[in-house]
Short mmCIF file of C-alpha atoms and ligand atoms in Angstrom, two decimals:
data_model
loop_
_atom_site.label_atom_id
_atom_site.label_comp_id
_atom_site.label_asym_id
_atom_site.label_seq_id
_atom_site.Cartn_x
_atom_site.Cartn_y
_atom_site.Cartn_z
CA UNK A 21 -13.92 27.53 -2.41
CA UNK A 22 -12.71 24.02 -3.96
CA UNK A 23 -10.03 25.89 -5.68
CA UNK A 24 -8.96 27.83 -2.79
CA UNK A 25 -8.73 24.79 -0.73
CA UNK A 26 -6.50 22.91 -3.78
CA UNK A 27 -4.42 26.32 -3.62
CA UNK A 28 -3.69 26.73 -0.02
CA UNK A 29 -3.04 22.89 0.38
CA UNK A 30 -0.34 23.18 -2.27
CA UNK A 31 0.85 26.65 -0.91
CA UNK A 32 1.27 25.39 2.18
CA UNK A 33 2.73 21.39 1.51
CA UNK A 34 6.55 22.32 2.12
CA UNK A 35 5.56 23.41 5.41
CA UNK A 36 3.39 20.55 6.48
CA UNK A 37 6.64 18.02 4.83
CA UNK A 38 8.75 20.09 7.49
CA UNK A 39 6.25 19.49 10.70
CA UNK A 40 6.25 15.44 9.09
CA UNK A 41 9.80 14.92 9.07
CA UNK A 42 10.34 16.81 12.48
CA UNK A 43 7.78 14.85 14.24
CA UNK A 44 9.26 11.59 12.74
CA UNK A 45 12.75 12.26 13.35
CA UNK A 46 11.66 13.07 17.41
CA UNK A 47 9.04 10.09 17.39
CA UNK A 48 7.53 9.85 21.08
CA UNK A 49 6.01 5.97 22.70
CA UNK A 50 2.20 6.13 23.61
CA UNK A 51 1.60 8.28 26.49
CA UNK A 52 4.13 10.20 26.28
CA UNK A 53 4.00 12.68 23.43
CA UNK A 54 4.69 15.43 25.10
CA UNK A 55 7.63 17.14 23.34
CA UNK A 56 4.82 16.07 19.80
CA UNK A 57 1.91 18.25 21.63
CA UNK A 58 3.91 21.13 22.75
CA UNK A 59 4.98 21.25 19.15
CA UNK A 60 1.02 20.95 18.10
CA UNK A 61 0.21 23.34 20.19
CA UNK A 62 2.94 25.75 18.83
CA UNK A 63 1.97 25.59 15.70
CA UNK A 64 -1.47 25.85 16.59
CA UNK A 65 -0.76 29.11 18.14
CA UNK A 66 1.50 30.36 15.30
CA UNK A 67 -1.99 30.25 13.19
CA UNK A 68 -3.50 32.15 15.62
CA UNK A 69 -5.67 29.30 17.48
CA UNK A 70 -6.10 29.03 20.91
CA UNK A 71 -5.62 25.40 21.51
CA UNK A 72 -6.26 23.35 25.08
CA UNK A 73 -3.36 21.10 26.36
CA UNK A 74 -3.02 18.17 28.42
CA UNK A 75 -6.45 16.61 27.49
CA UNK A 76 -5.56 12.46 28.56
CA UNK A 77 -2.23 13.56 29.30
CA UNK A 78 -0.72 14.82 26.12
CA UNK A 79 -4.11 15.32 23.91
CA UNK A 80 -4.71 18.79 22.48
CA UNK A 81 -7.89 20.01 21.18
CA UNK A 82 -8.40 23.27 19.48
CA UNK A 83 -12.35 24.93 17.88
CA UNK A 84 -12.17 26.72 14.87
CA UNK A 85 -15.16 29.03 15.24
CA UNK A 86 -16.65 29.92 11.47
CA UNK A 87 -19.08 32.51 11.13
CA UNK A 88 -22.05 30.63 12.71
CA UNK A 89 -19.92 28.77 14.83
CA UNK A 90 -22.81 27.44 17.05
CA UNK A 91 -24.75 25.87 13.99
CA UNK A 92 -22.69 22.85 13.95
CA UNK A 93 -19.80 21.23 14.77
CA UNK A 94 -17.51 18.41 12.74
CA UNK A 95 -14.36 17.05 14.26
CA UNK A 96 -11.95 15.92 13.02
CA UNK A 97 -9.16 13.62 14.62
CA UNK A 98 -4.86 12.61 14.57
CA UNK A 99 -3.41 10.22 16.49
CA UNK A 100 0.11 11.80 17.79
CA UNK A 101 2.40 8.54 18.92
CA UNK A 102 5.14 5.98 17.74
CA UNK A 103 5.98 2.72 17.95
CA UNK A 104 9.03 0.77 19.70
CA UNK A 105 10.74 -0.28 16.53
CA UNK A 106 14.40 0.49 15.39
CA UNK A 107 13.67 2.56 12.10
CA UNK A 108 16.38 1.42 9.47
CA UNK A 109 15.66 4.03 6.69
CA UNK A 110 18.71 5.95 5.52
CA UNK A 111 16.68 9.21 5.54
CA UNK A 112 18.14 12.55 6.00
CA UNK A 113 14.84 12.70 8.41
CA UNK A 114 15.77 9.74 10.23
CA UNK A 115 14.43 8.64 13.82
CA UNK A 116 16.92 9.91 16.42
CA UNK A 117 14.79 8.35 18.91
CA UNK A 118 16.67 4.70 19.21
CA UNK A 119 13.85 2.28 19.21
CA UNK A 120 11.26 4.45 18.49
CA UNK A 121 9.72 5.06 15.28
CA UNK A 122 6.93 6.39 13.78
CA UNK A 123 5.93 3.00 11.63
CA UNK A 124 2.32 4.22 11.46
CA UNK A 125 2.31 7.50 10.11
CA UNK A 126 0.84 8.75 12.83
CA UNK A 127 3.73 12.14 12.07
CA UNK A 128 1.58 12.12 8.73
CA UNK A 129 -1.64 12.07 10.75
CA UNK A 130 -0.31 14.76 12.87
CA UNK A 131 1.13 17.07 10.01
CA UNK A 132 -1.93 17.30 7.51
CA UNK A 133 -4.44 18.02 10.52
CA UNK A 134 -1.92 20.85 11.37
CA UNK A 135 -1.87 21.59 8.21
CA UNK A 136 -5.59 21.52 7.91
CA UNK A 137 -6.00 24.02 10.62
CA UNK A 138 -3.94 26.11 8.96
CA UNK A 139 -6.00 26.01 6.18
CA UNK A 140 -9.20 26.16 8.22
CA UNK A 141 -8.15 29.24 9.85
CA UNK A 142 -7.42 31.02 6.98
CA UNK A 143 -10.85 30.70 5.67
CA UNK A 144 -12.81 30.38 8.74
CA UNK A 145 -14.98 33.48 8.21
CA UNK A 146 -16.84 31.65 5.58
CA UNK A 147 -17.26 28.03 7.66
CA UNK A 148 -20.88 27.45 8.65
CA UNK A 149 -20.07 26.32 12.08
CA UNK A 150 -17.42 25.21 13.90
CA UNK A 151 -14.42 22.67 13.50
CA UNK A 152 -12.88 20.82 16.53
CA UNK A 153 -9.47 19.31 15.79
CA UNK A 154 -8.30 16.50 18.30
CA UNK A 155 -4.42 15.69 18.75
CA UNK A 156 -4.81 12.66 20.78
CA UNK A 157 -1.98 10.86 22.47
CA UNK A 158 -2.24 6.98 22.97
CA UNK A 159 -3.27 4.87 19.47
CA UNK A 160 -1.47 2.42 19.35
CA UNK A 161 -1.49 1.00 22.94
CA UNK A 162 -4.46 -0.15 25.54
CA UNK A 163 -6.82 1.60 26.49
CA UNK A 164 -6.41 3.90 23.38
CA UNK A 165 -6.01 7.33 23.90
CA UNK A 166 -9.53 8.20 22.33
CA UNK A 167 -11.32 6.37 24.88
CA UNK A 168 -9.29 8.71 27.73
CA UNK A 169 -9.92 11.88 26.05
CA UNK A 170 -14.16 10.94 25.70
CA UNK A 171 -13.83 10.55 29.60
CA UNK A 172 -11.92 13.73 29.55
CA UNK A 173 -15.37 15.33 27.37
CA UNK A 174 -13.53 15.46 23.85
CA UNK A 175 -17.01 14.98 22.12
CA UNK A 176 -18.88 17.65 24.44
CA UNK A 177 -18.73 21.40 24.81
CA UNK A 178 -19.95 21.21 21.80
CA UNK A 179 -20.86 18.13 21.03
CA UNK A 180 -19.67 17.09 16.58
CA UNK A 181 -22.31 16.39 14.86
CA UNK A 182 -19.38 13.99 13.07
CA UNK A 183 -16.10 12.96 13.44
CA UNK A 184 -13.16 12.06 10.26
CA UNK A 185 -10.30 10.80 10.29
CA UNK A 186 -7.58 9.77 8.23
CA UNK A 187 -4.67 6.71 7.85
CA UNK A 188 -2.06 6.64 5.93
CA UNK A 189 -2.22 3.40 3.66
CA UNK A 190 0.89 2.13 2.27
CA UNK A 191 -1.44 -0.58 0.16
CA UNK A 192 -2.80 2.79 -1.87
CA UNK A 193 -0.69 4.59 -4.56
CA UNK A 194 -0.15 8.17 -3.95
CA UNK A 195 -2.39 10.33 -5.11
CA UNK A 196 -5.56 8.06 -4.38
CA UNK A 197 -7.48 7.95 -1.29
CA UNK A 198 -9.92 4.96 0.19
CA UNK A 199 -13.32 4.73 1.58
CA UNK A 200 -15.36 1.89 3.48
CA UNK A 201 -19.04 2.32 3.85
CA UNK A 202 -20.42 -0.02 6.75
CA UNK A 203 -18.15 -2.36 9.04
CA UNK A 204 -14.53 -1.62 8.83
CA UNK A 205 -12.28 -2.69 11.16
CA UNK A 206 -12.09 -5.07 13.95
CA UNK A 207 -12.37 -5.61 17.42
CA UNK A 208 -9.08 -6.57 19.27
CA UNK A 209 -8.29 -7.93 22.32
CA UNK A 210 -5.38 -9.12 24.20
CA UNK A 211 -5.09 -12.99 25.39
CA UNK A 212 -2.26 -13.87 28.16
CA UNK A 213 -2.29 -17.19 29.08
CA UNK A 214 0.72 -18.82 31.71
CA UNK A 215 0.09 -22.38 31.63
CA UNK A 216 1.83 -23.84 34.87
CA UNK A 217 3.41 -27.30 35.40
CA UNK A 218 6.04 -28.55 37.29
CA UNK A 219 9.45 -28.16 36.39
CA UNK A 220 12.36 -30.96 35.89
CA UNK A 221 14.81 -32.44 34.27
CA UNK A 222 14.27 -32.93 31.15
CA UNK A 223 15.56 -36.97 31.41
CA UNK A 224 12.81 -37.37 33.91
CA UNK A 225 9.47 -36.22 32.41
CA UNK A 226 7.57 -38.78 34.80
CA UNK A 227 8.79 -36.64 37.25
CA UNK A 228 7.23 -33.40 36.42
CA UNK A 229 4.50 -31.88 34.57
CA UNK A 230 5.53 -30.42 31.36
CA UNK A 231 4.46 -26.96 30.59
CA UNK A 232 5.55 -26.89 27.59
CA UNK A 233 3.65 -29.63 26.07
CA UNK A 234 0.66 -28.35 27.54
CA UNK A 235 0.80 -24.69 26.02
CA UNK A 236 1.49 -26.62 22.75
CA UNK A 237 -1.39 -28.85 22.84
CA UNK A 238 -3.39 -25.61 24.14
CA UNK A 239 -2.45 -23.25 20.97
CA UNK A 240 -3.62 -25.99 18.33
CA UNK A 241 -6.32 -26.79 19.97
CA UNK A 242 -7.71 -22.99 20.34
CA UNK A 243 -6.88 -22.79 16.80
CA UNK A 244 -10.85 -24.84 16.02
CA UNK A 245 -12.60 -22.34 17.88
CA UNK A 246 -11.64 -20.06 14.79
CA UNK A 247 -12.21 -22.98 12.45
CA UNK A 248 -15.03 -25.22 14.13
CA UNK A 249 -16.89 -22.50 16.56
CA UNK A 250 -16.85 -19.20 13.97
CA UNK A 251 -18.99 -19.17 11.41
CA UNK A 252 -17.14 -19.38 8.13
CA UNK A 253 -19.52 -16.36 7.09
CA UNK A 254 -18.00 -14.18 9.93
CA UNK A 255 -13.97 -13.19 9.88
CA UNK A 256 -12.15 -13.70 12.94
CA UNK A 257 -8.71 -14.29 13.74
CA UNK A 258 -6.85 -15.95 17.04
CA UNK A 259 -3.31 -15.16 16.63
CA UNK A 260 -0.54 -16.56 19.11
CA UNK A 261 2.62 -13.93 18.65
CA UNK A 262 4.99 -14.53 22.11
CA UNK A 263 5.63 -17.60 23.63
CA UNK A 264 8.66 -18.11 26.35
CA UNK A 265 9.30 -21.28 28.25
CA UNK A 266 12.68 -20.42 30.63
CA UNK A 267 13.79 -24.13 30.83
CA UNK A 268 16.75 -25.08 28.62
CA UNK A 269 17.44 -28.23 25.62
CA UNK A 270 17.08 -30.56 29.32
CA UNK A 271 15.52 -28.43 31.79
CA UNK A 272 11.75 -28.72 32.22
CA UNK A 273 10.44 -25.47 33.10
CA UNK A 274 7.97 -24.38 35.99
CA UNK A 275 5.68 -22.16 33.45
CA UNK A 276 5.03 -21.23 30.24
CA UNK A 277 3.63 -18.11 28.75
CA UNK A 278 1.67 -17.26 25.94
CA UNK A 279 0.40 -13.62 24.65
CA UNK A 280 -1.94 -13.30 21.64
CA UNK A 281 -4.44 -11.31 19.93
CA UNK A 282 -8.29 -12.17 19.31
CA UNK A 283 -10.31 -9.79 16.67
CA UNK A 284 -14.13 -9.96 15.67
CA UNK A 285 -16.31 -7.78 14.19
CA UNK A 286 -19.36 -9.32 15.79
CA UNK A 287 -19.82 -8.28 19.05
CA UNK A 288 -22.03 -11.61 20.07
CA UNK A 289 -19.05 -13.83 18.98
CA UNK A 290 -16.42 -11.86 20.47
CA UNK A 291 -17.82 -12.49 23.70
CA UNK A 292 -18.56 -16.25 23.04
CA UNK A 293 -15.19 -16.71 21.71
CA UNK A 294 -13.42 -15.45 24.64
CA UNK A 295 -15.38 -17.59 26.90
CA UNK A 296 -14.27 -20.43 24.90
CA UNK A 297 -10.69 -19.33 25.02
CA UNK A 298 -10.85 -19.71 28.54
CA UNK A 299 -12.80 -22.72 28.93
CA UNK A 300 -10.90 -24.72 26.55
CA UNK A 301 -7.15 -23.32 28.05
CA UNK A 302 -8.03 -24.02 31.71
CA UNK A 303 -9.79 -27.15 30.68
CA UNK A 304 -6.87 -29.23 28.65
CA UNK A 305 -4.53 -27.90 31.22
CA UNK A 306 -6.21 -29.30 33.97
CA UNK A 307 -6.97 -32.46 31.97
CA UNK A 308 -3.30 -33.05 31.71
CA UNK A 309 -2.47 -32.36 34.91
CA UNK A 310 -1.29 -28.63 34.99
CA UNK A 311 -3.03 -25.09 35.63
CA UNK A 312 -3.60 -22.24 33.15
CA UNK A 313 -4.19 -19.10 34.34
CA UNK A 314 -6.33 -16.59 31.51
CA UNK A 315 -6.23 -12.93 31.22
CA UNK A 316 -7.86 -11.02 28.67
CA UNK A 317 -7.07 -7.63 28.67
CA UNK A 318 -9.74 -5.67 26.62
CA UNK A 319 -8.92 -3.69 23.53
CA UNK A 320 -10.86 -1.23 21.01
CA UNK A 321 -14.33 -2.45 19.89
CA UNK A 322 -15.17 -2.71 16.06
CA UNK A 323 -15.21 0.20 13.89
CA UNK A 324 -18.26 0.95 11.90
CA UNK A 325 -17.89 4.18 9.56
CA UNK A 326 -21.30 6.08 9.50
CA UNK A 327 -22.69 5.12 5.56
CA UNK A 328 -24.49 8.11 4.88
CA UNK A 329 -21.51 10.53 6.41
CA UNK A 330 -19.07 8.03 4.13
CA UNK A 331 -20.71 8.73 1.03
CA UNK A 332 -20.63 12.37 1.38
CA UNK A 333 -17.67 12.67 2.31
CA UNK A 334 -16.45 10.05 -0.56
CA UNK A 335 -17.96 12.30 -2.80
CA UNK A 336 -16.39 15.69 -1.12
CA UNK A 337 -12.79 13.61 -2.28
CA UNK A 338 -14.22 12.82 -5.83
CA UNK A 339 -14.82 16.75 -5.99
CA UNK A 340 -11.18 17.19 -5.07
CA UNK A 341 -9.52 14.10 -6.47
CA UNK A 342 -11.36 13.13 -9.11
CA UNK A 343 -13.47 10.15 -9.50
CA UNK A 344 -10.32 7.96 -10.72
CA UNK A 345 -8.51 8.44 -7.56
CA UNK A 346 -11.09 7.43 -4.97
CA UNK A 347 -10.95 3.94 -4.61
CA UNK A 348 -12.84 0.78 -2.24
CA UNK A 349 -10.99 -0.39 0.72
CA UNK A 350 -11.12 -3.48 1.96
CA UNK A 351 -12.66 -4.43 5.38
CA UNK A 352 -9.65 -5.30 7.62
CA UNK A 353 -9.08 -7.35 10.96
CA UNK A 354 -6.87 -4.41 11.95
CA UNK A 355 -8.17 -2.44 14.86
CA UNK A 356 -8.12 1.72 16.19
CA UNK A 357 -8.73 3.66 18.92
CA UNK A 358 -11.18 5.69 16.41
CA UNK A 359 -13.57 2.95 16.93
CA UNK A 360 -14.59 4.54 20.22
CA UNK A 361 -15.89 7.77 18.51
CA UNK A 362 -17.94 5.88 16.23
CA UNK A 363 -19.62 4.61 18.88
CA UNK A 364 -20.53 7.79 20.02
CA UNK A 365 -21.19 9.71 17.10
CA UNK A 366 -21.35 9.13 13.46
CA UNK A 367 -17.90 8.61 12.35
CA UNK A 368 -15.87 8.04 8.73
CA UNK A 369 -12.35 6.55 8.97
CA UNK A 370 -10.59 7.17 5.38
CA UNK A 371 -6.95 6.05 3.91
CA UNK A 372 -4.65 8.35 2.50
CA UNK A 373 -2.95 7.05 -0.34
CA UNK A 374 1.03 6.86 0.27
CA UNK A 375 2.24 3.83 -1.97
CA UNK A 376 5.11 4.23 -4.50
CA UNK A 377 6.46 1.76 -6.09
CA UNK A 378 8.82 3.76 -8.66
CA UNK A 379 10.12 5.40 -5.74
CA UNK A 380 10.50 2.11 -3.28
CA UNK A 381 8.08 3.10 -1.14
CA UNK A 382 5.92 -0.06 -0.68
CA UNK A 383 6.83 -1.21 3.44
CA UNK A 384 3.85 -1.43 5.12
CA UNK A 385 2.96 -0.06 8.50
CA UNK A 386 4.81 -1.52 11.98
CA UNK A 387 7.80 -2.03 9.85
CA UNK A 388 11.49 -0.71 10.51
CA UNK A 389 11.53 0.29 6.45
CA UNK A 390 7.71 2.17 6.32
CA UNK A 391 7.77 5.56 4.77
CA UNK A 392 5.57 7.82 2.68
CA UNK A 393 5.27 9.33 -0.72
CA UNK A 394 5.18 13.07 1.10
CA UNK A 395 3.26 14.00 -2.31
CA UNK A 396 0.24 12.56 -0.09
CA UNK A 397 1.10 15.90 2.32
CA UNK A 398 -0.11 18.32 -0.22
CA UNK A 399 -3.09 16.20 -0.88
CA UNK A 400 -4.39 15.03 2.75
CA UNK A 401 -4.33 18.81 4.30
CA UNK A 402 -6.73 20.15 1.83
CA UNK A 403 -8.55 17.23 1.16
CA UNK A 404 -9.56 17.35 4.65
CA UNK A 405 -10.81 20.57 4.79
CA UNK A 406 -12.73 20.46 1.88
CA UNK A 407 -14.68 17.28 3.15
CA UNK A 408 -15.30 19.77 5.98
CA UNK A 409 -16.35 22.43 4.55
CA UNK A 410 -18.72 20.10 2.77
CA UNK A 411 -20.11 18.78 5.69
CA UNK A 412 -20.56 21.72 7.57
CA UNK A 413 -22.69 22.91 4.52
CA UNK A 414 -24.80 19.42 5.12
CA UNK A 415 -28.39 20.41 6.66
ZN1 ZN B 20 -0.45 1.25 14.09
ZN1 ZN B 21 -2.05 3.83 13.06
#
């Protein structure tokens, strides 16, 4: 079966290159896949799969029935949208979306499930149970497309046992893939403050209250929760990214705002930490004779892959791969949508390998210059399956 797998993977690789590049060159924002999951759906079809459309919007979710299909069920997941960045590769394959790329891989994502299904469905008489494939819209923006589609029942009807999924990782030569046993990735959520004075001329700051010197004082100072209220022991990270004041080089102005990003992976601090966010932003604010007004919009929790589940399926790639080319992964204060299914049910999240530094391809993701090795699309389709297979075969 291994070998059949390896086979059909490479037998099949110039196809799932094709679906890659056309999904890249027509990337689609959050949301709003919908040209991406009519083409899922297509090709779903074209294997002979009766998929279900307009799950969350643009999800699609299609069962591959094996032979006892009701013994089990593993699913396995793809995120389907792009980001709002100007891609400046000069590939033949090119966005020819202006300002929207696919800077994640989530084309990649898309492509080897695709072409996992079409593996899957080629050998499905001899799957013991079932395989439900989930095209979700929605990963990279609030509140995550794989928390809509579990509203919309993604994980009943049946109910996986598991769920895997894949990233690309542009840290990872080609060729290799990563696991993480335990704690993986962190929680995220979003921070707008709007610190209000009273605007002025900038010659007369006895006249007003300065905003701007406010939100200043208010960005170092929320800067020692990280280092005085964390725990050294336990990563965090408070991150400030947009900050507009509308005044001018002698105009005071009436506001200021501020947007940033807070991540944990303990759930106890996350909660204390925003709470201190707030306290200490209203509180120097009001100290210095201004208001601050604090949202905090709520994003994915932590992700925690499933350690028995991991090691199986680490050693389903070692089958495949080799020993050599499975490699660690570092825990990262990078957040996903998949985090939601792995609260649910036990879950594995897994990099694919797309590094390659002979060929110049070393941008990393949510950058106008990210791009794969497409080797890793004759690698990630079959891999995936296999790990299936594998798991299906679990008691
Ligand atoms: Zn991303
Ligand atoms: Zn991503």
């Amino acid at each position: 079966m291994l070998d059949r797998i390896k086979k059909l993977s490479l037998l099949y690789a110039k196809d799932n290159v094709a679906s890659r590049r056309h999904l890249h060159s027509h990337p689609e924002l959050s949301y709003q896949e919908y040209n991406t999951a009519e083409f899922v759906a297509e090709k779903l079809k074209s294997f002979g799969l009766n998929p279900t459309e307009g799950i969350a919007g643009t999800g699609v979710v299609v069962l591959i029935e094996g032979k006892n299909p009701t013994k089990k069920t593993i699913a396995l997941r793809a995120d389907m949208d792009a980001l709002p960045i100007q891609e400046i590769n000069p590939v033949s394959y090119k966005s020819q979306n202006p300002g929207v790329m696919h800077a994640c891989g989530h084309d990649v994502h898309t492509a080897s499930l695709l072409g996992t299904a079409k593996i899957l469905s080629e050998i499905k008489n001899e799957l013991e149970g079932s395989v439900k494939l989930i095209f979700q819209p929605g990963e990279e923006k609030n509140p995550g497309g794989a928390s809509m589609m579990i509203k919309e029942g993604v994980l009943d009807n049946p109910k996986p046992q598991a769920i895997i999924g894949q990233h690309v990782m542009p840290l990872v030569p080609v060729g290799k893939v990563g696991f993480r046993e335990g704690m993986y990735m962190a929680s995220s959520d979003e921070i707008y403050l709007t610190v209000i004075g009273k605007g002025g001329h900038g010659a007369a700051p006895e006249l007003a209250i300065d905003p701007v010197v406010i939100a200043s004082h208010i960005i170092i100072a929320l800067q020692q929760i990280i280092s005085r209220n964390a725990s050294p022991k336990q990563p965090t990270v408070l991150t400030f990214g947009k900050i507009s004041a509308e005044g001018a080089t002698n105009i005071i102005p009436g506001e200021v705002k501020i947007g940033g990003t807070f991540r944990a992976l303990d759930e106890q601090w996350l909660e204390e930490g925003l709470k201190k966010i707030k306290k200490m932003a209203e509180g120097i604010a009001e100290s210095m004779g201004g208001k601050c007004e604090v949202e905090i919009s709520r994003g994915y929790r932590y992700l925690e892959n499933n350690p028995s589940l991991t090691q199986r399926l680490r050693q389903a790639a070692e089958e495949y791969l080799g020993k050599e080319n499975v490699v660690d992964i570092e825990l990262t204060l990078g957040s996903e949508d998949f985090a939601y299914y792995s609260h649910l049910i036990p879950a594995s999240f897994y990099r694919l390998g797309t590094r390659n530094d002979a060929k110049g391809i070393t941008s990393y993701v949510h950058t106008p210059t990210f791009d794969i090795d497409e080797t890793a699309l004759s690698i990630g389709p079959g891999l995936m399956a296999w790990m299936v297979v594998k798991e299906l075969m679990e008691k």
